[in-house]
């Protein structure tokens, strides 16, 4: 890509960047304003709802409490007792947990969580900016591209899925690969491998995408780069592959072990694959475009989940179109710096190729268009190791979004190449403002259930001898969203007492868990007591209050009061119905009753 401007002075103005600390400060202000604007809640609330964010909090609390007990203890988490390897039911988030623990000792649990959350958005802005600067030599265009990638619907709309924060490292991974091929060293290979491993261990969906992106871009360089990469490049790549393999292998083993059981394999679900209309859908919390056609109709569709809201952005799409024109113009122009320009064109071309490939993969096994069903590449690739467990192929679009951002930076650079420095800066400010306007989203936050307010059950259990806990009513995946909103908040508090739970909420549930839950919900029937005895249950918690400040409208819509708690009289009646001799102790605490069962008499 040619450097914009005709004169050396103009070129210096283009390449010279603003003070990096000032730019980081500006990115920080943008990140806070777009993703957590109410700083008064920084130490008490988290972005999202009472589903997945509570699960993530549970992981952050579970990992440091178990990891010193050994690798096996880490994975045999305190949910779904007596199932094993239960941490592998979803993303392990071990890197996030290891980062969160020391921060939580200083800032507190929730503030540490939010610091990582906001920092990920700052990192996304910074790394995308650095990548685009390396490709276009235009800092103004790179700022626009960074904002376009970071706050696109496919990214900001997922703000409640905190495991996907690691999408901030995609531009860093691509930049690290480009730097490796510019000047191959073992240490640069280690950097690529470490970044790939961090993405993979943090979020498996993005890790699989990152692995394929790495292979595609590295393979493309080996074929298309001139002069052709040599032995040093191969050594650096091998070093990166070895580092990534060493770091990923222990985690991959746990997931492969789990997938040996057919119950823990799942195919792509068409409802969570991309559809043509998804690319006009914005987040339902978007404050501008959701009231403007055609975005309003696409966004309002009741069958469209948050995974299917993939609008890339008006500014990004328009600038990316200019980027295609700029690339073609650059390839045709012959100038003394043709070798440098070819290297930049190759880099942009490979990123765009990765974006096109993952755009096709995002549709899953087939695409329905104009009444016709078109087979897509994923139908074949789903048999490739790693892709077998993918359920939400729409998440692959994040790679396409990054490619569009790179093309956008290229297009803005080409379109403003003859403008003076101040004019280019003015264009940047206008475009950034437009991106922020079209992507502005109302960020929902919820108060984290505190041990002091909601943890009376956990505090009481922590003072008692260790034992398996059953919390009733118990919910499973068959209960739909109620499963997350009832079990998630309870689970987030479970590490405070350290007891194993029959209950659980994660990406999977053990085979037969739904039937087991249905039986246990008939407590204290003979069948429920027999099942509790088989599971080794010592404490039965009868919940009389939901955990968390759930909104009345949500409680009503999901029947949470009916499914997640007993009334006081119902709980007392259940206790009275327990057969004589099976109750060791009953304790009334805020939010429920703790019933300690006596061991069953041997047959």
XYZ file of C-alpha atoms in Angstrom:
603
model
C 0.000 0.000 0.000
C 1.446 3.320 -1.011
C 2.162 5.946 1.604
C -0.290 8.802 1.080
C 0.971 12.225 0.117
C 3.252 13.350 -2.650
C 5.999 15.105 -0.742
C 8.408 13.998 2.018
C 6.813 16.545 4.329
C 3.386 15.134 3.733
C 4.718 11.620 4.249
C 6.305 12.611 7.580
C 2.989 14.060 8.694
C 1.268 10.806 7.821
C 3.704 8.450 9.486
C 4.314 10.589 12.590
C 1.890 9.464 15.278
C 0.495 11.407 18.224
C 1.919 10.775 21.678
C 1.127 7.158 22.463
C 0.154 7.836 26.061
C -2.298 10.502 24.949
C -3.740 8.110 22.382
C -4.056 5.351 24.989
C -5.790 7.814 27.298
C -8.216 8.713 24.501
C -8.857 5.024 23.816
C -9.497 4.481 27.515
C -12.076 7.279 27.595
C -13.772 5.808 24.520
C -13.774 2.304 26.018
C -15.278 3.439 29.303
C -17.878 5.628 27.596
C -18.972 2.874 25.221
C -18.793 -0.209 27.461
C -19.203 0.883 31.111
C -20.303 4.511 31.277
C -21.577 4.500 34.884
C -18.339 4.304 36.875
C -20.276 4.648 40.126
C -21.169 0.975 39.699
C -17.644 -0.182 38.894
C -17.190 -2.084 42.137
C -20.723 -3.472 42.470
C -22.138 -4.254 39.009
C -20.999 -6.126 35.900
C -22.059 -5.663 32.293
C -24.588 -8.200 31.098
C -27.243 -10.151 32.955
C -27.559 -12.877 35.581
C -26.677 -15.677 33.162
C -23.232 -15.990 31.585
C -21.557 -13.195 33.611
C -22.398 -15.101 36.801
C -20.895 -18.234 35.275
C -17.705 -16.319 34.466
C -17.548 -14.986 38.019
C -17.876 -18.539 39.303
C -14.919 -19.618 37.140
C -12.830 -16.683 38.364
C -13.518 -17.727 41.955
C -13.182 -21.466 41.386
C -9.811 -21.513 39.584
C -7.612 -19.879 42.267
C -9.323 -21.883 45.011
C -8.603 -25.206 43.310
C -5.533 -24.876 41.118
C -3.066 -25.366 43.976
C -4.741 -28.714 44.723
C -3.559 -30.066 41.393
C -4.534 -30.269 37.735
C -7.234 -32.876 38.315
C -8.863 -30.841 41.089
C -8.999 -27.809 38.810
C -11.036 -29.634 36.175
C -13.238 -31.588 38.575
C -15.134 -28.460 39.529
C -17.735 -28.230 42.285
C -20.744 -28.486 39.944
C -22.797 -31.401 38.625
C -21.549 -33.756 41.376
C -20.488 -36.561 40.901
C -19.542 -35.823 37.257
C -15.859 -35.284 36.488
C -14.000 -32.869 34.198
C -16.870 -30.403 34.569
C -14.747 -27.286 34.050
C -14.372 -28.472 30.449
C -18.123 -28.140 29.910
C -17.398 -24.557 28.849
C -14.401 -22.242 28.358
C -12.001 -22.694 31.266
C -10.994 -18.994 31.335
C -7.880 -19.969 33.309
C -5.763 -17.025 32.009
C -8.492 -14.570 32.983
C -8.820 -16.178 36.414
C -5.076 -16.022 37.036
C -5.103 -12.341 36.067
C -8.199 -11.629 38.128
C -7.006 -13.181 41.391
C -4.147 -10.774 42.280
C -6.175 -7.799 41.092
C -9.097 -8.876 43.261
C -6.856 -8.906 46.339
C -6.167 -5.218 45.738
C -9.328 -3.850 44.126
C -11.990 -6.292 45.209
C -13.716 -9.038 43.299
C -16.052 -7.040 41.074
C -13.769 -4.065 40.392
C -11.014 -6.451 39.267
C -13.496 -8.138 36.937
C -14.503 -4.798 35.435
C -10.919 -3.615 35.096
C -10.158 -6.650 32.929
C -13.388 -6.077 30.992
C -12.689 -2.407 30.203
C -8.991 -3.082 29.551
C -9.925 -5.632 26.896
C -11.768 -2.939 24.938
C -8.799 -0.577 25.282
C -6.515 -3.375 24.092
C -8.795 -4.012 21.121
C -8.567 -0.362 20.093
C -4.801 -0.265 20.569
C -3.899 -3.521 18.821
C -6.189 -2.826 15.851
C -4.698 0.628 15.597
C -1.133 -0.776 15.631
C -2.010 -3.386 13.005
C -3.544 -0.840 10.649
C -0.666 1.595 11.186
C 1.762 -1.135 10.159
C -0.200 -1.695 6.948
C -1.169 1.837 5.911
C 1.355 4.195 7.590
C -1.655 6.404 8.352
C -2.503 6.881 12.011
C -5.704 8.798 11.355
C -7.151 6.028 9.195
C -5.966 3.463 11.739
C -7.873 5.171 14.553
C -11.093 4.987 12.551
C -10.497 1.315 11.758
C -9.752 0.526 15.411
C -13.002 2.120 16.543
C -14.899 0.360 13.747
C -13.608 -3.096 14.703
C -13.842 -2.713 18.468
C -17.380 -1.352 18.682
C -18.915 -3.244 15.753
C -22.161 -5.060 16.540
C -20.468 -8.463 16.339
C -18.176 -7.387 19.182
C -19.922 -4.782 21.335
C -23.223 -6.629 21.043
C -21.545 -9.562 22.825
C -20.577 -7.477 25.855
C -22.388 -9.885 28.185
C -20.314 -12.849 26.935
C -17.148 -11.971 28.781
C -15.150 -14.912 27.466
C -15.296 -13.247 24.034
C -13.389 -10.219 25.330
C -10.288 -12.031 24.094
C -11.268 -10.976 20.588
C -9.055 -7.994 21.413
C -6.039 -10.203 20.624
C -6.966 -11.094 17.035
C -5.333 -7.934 15.640
C -2.286 -8.542 17.865
C -1.941 -12.083 16.513
C -2.094 -10.872 12.905
C 0.366 -8.065 13.646
C 2.744 -10.530 15.297
C 2.623 -12.734 12.182
C 3.350 -9.794 9.903
C 6.304 -8.739 12.073
C 7.612 -12.306 12.051
C 7.713 -12.410 8.254
C 9.290 -8.953 8.098
C 12.165 -10.044 10.358
C 11.997 -13.656 11.505
C 13.400 -14.435 14.936
C 12.691 -17.216 17.395
C 11.386 -14.672 19.905
C 8.878 -13.345 17.386
C 7.790 -16.922 16.814
C 7.366 -17.328 20.564
C 5.231 -14.179 20.576
C 2.942 -15.576 17.881
C 2.664 -18.923 19.689
C 1.969 -17.336 23.055
C -0.727 -15.053 21.639
C -2.381 -17.961 19.845
C -2.289 -20.049 23.021
C -3.746 -17.250 25.135
C -6.702 -16.799 22.765
C -7.308 -20.550 22.594
C -7.137 -21.228 26.321
C -9.293 -18.182 27.091
C -12.117 -18.859 24.581
C -12.186 -22.045 22.527
C -14.368 -20.598 19.717
C -11.938 -17.799 19.067
C -8.986 -20.129 19.618
C -10.108 -22.383 16.779
C -10.604 -19.345 14.549
C -7.179 -17.974 15.567
C -5.476 -21.275 14.714
C -6.971 -21.319 11.227
C -6.173 -17.628 10.691
C -2.562 -18.271 11.704
C -2.281 -21.230 9.339
C -3.901 -19.336 6.449
C -1.793 -16.189 6.790
C 1.456 -18.059 7.423
C 0.787 -20.389 4.490
C -0.076 -17.430 2.287
C 3.192 -15.690 3.137
C 5.169 -18.811 2.342
C 3.547 -18.961 -1.106
C 3.062 -15.329 -2.138
C 5.709 -13.269 -0.331
C 8.702 -12.056 -2.360
C 11.506 -12.700 -1.777
C 10.285 -16.154 -0.803
C 10.549 -16.815 2.970
C 13.475 -19.000 3.893
C 14.855 -21.207 6.634
C 14.739 -18.511 9.333
C 11.021 -18.016 8.763
C 10.385 -21.735 9.098
C 12.426 -21.880 12.312
C 10.513 -18.953 13.788
C 7.179 -20.504 12.805
C 8.244 -23.854 14.220
C 9.220 -22.167 17.483
C 5.814 -20.525 17.680
C 4.044 -23.811 16.926
C 6.011 -25.602 19.654
C 5.232 -22.917 22.248
C 1.544 -22.876 21.289
C 1.425 -26.669 21.398
C 3.018 -26.869 24.827
C 0.688 -24.257 26.293
C -2.490 -25.524 24.636
C -1.967 -29.297 24.907
C -2.892 -29.773 28.598
C -6.146 -27.879 28.053
C -6.894 -29.527 24.718
C -6.490 -32.930 26.358
C -9.276 -32.160 28.834
C -11.655 -31.115 26.053
C -10.766 -34.045 23.814
C -11.266 -36.353 26.790
C -14.725 -34.895 27.264
C -15.641 -35.236 23.587
C -14.925 -38.954 23.623
C -18.417 -39.158 25.080
C -20.990 -38.585 22.340
C -23.135 -36.665 24.831
C -20.568 -33.855 24.755
C -20.424 -33.419 21.009
C -22.660 -30.999 19.243
C -23.124 -29.939 15.657
C -23.589 -26.407 14.395
C -27.139 -25.215 15.026
C -28.690 -23.361 12.109
C -30.329 -20.836 14.423
C -26.852 -19.768 15.595
C -25.320 -19.706 12.127
C -25.210 -16.513 10.089
C -28.101 -15.678 7.756
C -28.224 -12.938 5.095
C -30.559 -10.799 7.194
C -28.170 -10.901 10.150
C -25.852 -8.430 8.445
C -28.473 -5.714 8.814
C -29.241 -6.549 12.440
C -27.762 -4.431 15.214
C -27.907 -4.992 18.943
C -31.436 -4.551 20.330
C -29.846 -2.057 22.736
C -28.451 0.092 19.899
C -29.660 3.639 20.473
C -29.688 4.927 16.866
C -29.933 2.356 14.072
C -32.522 0.109 15.707
C -35.165 2.767 14.905
C -34.125 3.219 11.274
C -35.103 0.978 8.369
C -33.938 -1.514 7.199
C -32.077 -2.075 10.481
C -35.226 -1.798 12.603
C -36.974 -4.718 10.885
C -33.876 -6.953 10.987
C -33.162 -6.101 14.605
C -36.728 -6.638 15.805
C -36.952 -10.223 14.501
C -37.955 -12.407 17.500
C -35.995 -15.399 16.143
C -32.702 -13.490 15.950
C -30.425 -14.110 18.955
C -27.548 -11.883 20.003
C -25.274 -14.258 18.062
C -27.084 -13.311 14.845
C -26.594 -9.545 15.032
C -23.697 -8.962 12.677
C -24.068 -5.550 11.045
C -20.493 -4.478 10.196
C -21.142 -0.723 10.324
C -21.958 1.880 7.677
C -18.636 3.712 7.917
C -16.608 0.507 7.963
C -18.415 -0.938 4.935
C -18.125 2.277 2.906
C -14.449 2.701 3.741
C -13.783 -0.978 3.027
C -15.268 -0.488 -0.440
C -12.806 2.332 -1.001
C -10.101 0.005 0.290
C -10.751 -2.443 -2.525
C -10.402 0.404 -5.031
C -7.210 1.572 -3.320
C -5.686 -1.899 -3.380
C -6.367 -2.284 -7.099
C -4.876 1.150 -7.772
C -1.782 0.327 -5.717
C -1.210 -2.955 -7.547
C -1.331 -1.194 -10.924
C 0.977 1.674 -10.027
C 4.697 1.225 -10.662
C 7.021 3.160 -8.362
C 10.537 2.719 -6.933
C 9.175 1.342 -3.661
C 7.316 -1.450 -5.474
C 8.824 -4.167 -3.225
C 7.625 -2.473 -0.052
C 4.222 -1.862 -1.570
C 3.964 -5.493 -2.669
C 4.679 -6.683 0.884
C 1.900 -4.497 2.242
C -0.507 -5.619 -0.479
C 0.288 -9.252 0.297
C -0.362 -8.654 4.019
C -3.689 -6.893 3.419
C -4.662 -9.494 0.811
C -4.052 -12.380 3.200
C -6.070 -10.720 5.963
C -8.911 -10.125 3.505
C -8.672 -13.751 2.351
C -9.016 -14.891 5.964
C -12.025 -12.607 6.333
C -13.683 -14.091 3.235
C -12.992 -17.646 4.431
C -14.529 -17.034 7.842
C -17.432 -15.165 6.302
C -18.246 -18.399 4.446
C -17.737 -20.497 7.600
C -20.050 -18.261 9.623
C -23.037 -19.582 7.626
C -22.544 -23.081 9.001
C -23.372 -26.062 6.819
C -25.671 -24.272 4.375
C -26.934 -20.882 3.255
C -30.546 -20.289 2.291
C -30.847 -17.475 -0.216
C -33.719 -16.614 -2.559
C -35.429 -19.863 -1.623
C -32.407 -21.996 -2.505
C -30.203 -23.941 -0.106
C -26.508 -23.618 -0.907
C -23.998 -26.010 0.723
C -21.202 -24.147 2.512
C -17.584 -25.171 3.274
C -18.316 -25.888 6.932
C -20.269 -28.981 5.858
C -16.905 -30.578 5.032
C -14.675 -28.763 7.516
C -16.841 -29.672 10.517
C -15.065 -33.031 10.474
C -11.719 -31.320 11.121
C -10.550 -31.766 14.757
C -11.556 -28.735 16.795
C -14.502 -27.809 14.605
C -16.572 -30.823 15.669
C -17.904 -29.110 18.796
C -18.780 -25.757 17.246
C -22.413 -24.798 17.819
C -22.388 -21.034 17.083
C -20.668 -20.583 13.717
C -21.863 -16.956 13.525
C -19.049 -16.073 15.949
C -16.548 -16.710 13.155
C -17.638 -13.385 11.649
C -15.288 -11.606 14.057
C -12.423 -12.438 11.660
C -14.372 -10.900 8.782
C -14.986 -7.804 10.902
C -11.243 -7.408 11.440
C -10.606 -7.837 7.701
C -13.190 -5.134 6.965
C -11.473 -2.827 9.460
C -8.126 -3.356 7.732
C -9.744 -2.673 4.364
C -11.398 0.423 5.842
C -8.036 1.795 6.991
C -6.693 1.087 3.504
C -9.625 2.859 1.876
C -9.441 5.958 4.074
C -5.698 6.166 3.452
C -6.229 6.000 -0.310
C -9.145 8.467 -0.335
C -7.331 11.096 1.785
C -3.858 10.637 0.269
C -3.759 14.141 -1.208
C -5.242 15.965 1.783
C -3.178 18.064 4.157
C -2.492 16.826 7.660
C -5.182 18.937 9.314
C -7.769 17.917 6.753
C -6.981 14.228 7.287
C -7.291 14.712 11.043
C -10.644 16.426 10.554
C -11.861 13.541 8.419
C -10.745 11.141 11.152
C -12.681 12.995 13.841
C -15.846 13.079 11.751
C -15.625 9.372 10.883
C -14.898 8.364 14.482
C -17.905 10.369 15.627
C -20.088 8.653 13.024
C -18.873 5.186 14.063
C -19.527 5.946 17.724
C -22.981 7.252 16.849
C -24.010 4.239 14.782
C -22.626 1.710 17.284
C -23.761 3.417 20.508
C -25.360 0.795 22.710
C -27.119 0.973 26.055
C -24.982 -1.196 28.322
C -27.061 -3.160 30.816
C -25.398 -3.870 34.149
C -26.517 -6.015 37.069
C -25.517 -5.938 40.708
C -23.303 -8.885 41.575
C -24.918 -10.981 44.334
C -22.728 -10.304 47.354
C -21.927 -12.792 50.076
C -23.237 -10.347 52.674
C -26.629 -9.868 50.977
C -27.293 -13.229 49.346
C -24.746 -15.584 50.860
C -26.381 -16.551 54.168
C -26.730 -20.110 52.876
C -23.072 -20.203 51.874
C -21.878 -18.680 55.141
C -23.828 -21.261 57.140
C -22.530 -24.137 54.986
C -18.957 -22.899 55.332
C -19.224 -23.319 59.120
C -20.400 -26.909 58.841
C -18.504 -30.099 58.024
C -17.882 -30.682 54.323
C -20.670 -32.372 52.383
C -22.402 -32.590 49.016
C -25.089 -29.910 48.585
C -28.362 -30.113 46.660
C -30.160 -26.803 46.136
C -33.877 -27.041 45.419
C -35.663 -26.330 43.219
C -32.951 -27.593 40.852
C -33.006 -26.578 37.190
C -31.497 -28.024 34.012
C -31.050 -27.146 30.332
C -34.613 -28.293 29.670
C -35.834 -25.219 31.552
C -34.364 -22.896 28.921
C -33.212 -19.452 30.021
C -34.540 -20.065 33.536
C -31.654 -22.515 34.006
C -29.129 -19.714 33.632
C -30.962 -17.111 35.707
C -31.692 -19.473 38.598
C -28.575 -21.611 38.780
C -26.010 -19.050 37.559
C -26.268 -16.612 40.486
C -26.364 -19.457 43.030
C -23.323 -21.029 41.433
C -21.365 -17.775 41.563
C -21.635 -17.881 45.369
C -20.833 -21.592 45.767
C -17.021 -21.141 46.049
C -17.593 -19.229 49.310
C -18.505 -22.466 51.102
C -16.415 -24.850 48.987
C -18.898 -27.739 48.966
C -19.627 -29.825 45.879
C -23.007 -29.180 44.251
C -25.371 -31.531 42.503
C -26.596 -28.372 40.739
C -24.753 -26.715 37.909
C -24.913 -24.336 34.956
C -22.490 -24.484 32.022
C -22.256 -25.083 28.291
C -23.205 -28.730 28.771
C -24.894 -30.814 31.430
C -24.100 -34.453 32.310
C -26.040 -37.206 30.523
C -29.380 -37.770 32.201
C -29.122 -34.619 34.288
C -32.552 -33.365 33.240
C -34.226 -36.576 34.400
C -32.227 -36.515 37.632
C -33.305 -32.930 38.302
C -36.943 -33.829 37.708
C -36.690 -36.654 40.250
C -34.919 -34.513 42.853
C -37.582 -31.827 42.509
C -40.104 -34.290 43.966
C -38.229 -34.105 47.300
C -38.924 -35.538 49.848
C -40.475 -38.431 47.902
C -38.904 -41.851 48.300
C -37.486 -41.602 44.777
C -35.906 -38.203 45.461
C -34.398 -39.355 48.753
C -33.038 -42.494 47.114
C -31.434 -40.417 44.360
C -30.009 -37.965 46.912
C -28.548 -40.882 48.875
C -27.027 -42.345 45.714
C -25.366 -38.979 45.035
C -24.084 -38.727 48.606
C -26.082 -35.572 49.406
C -25.600 -34.331 52.963
C -27.230 -30.899 52.798
C -30.467 -30.017 51.035
C -31.031 -26.287 50.611
C -34.658 -25.253 50.114
C -34.477 -21.827 48.490
C -37.198 -19.355 49.467
C -35.639 -16.417 47.593
C -33.958 -15.996 44.233
C -30.318 -14.931 44.210
C -29.754 -11.582 42.526
C -31.779 -8.444 41.879
C -33.745 -9.836 38.945
C -36.242 -7.487 37.350
C -39.944 -8.252 38.009
C -40.681 -8.337 34.265
C -37.962 -10.932 33.692
C -39.097 -12.964 36.675
C -42.609 -13.033 35.301
C -41.611 -13.789 31.703
C -39.424 -16.747 32.698
C -41.563 -17.868 35.661
C -38.495 -17.585 37.862
C -40.415 -17.273 41.131
C -42.332 -20.419 40.310
C -39.298 -22.386 39.090
C -36.556 -21.080 41.338
C -37.903 -20.862 44.874
C -40.502 -22.059 47.366
C -42.723 -19.924 49.472
C -41.993 -20.107 53.185
C -45.051 -22.297 53.804
C -44.108 -24.628 50.920
C -40.616 -25.080 52.332
C -41.951 -25.820 55.820
C -44.427 -28.357 54.413
C -41.606 -30.132 52.552
C -39.547 -30.311 55.735
C -42.511 -31.710 57.652
C -42.952 -34.429 55.004
C -39.409 -35.769 55.325
C -39.600 -39.307 56.758
C -38.793 -39.575 60.480
C -35.187 -40.313 61.233
C -33.860 -38.760 57.982
C -33.330 -35.258 59.369
C -30.208 -34.472 61.371
C -30.765 -30.719 61.558
C -32.838 -27.925 60.035
C -31.527 -24.365 59.999
C -33.469 -21.317 58.837
C -31.257 -18.734 57.151
C -31.968 -15.685 55.058
C -33.151 -16.948 51.684
C -33.928 -20.540 52.611
C -33.646 -23.567 54.847
C -30.663 -25.909 55.198
C -31.688 -29.482 55.877
C -28.915 -31.838 56.964
C -29.886 -35.401 56.155
C -28.932 -38.359 58.273
C -27.125 -41.100 56.361
C -29.457 -43.814 55.109
C -29.509 -47.047 57.032
C -27.559 -49.797 55.296
C -29.636 -52.404 53.523
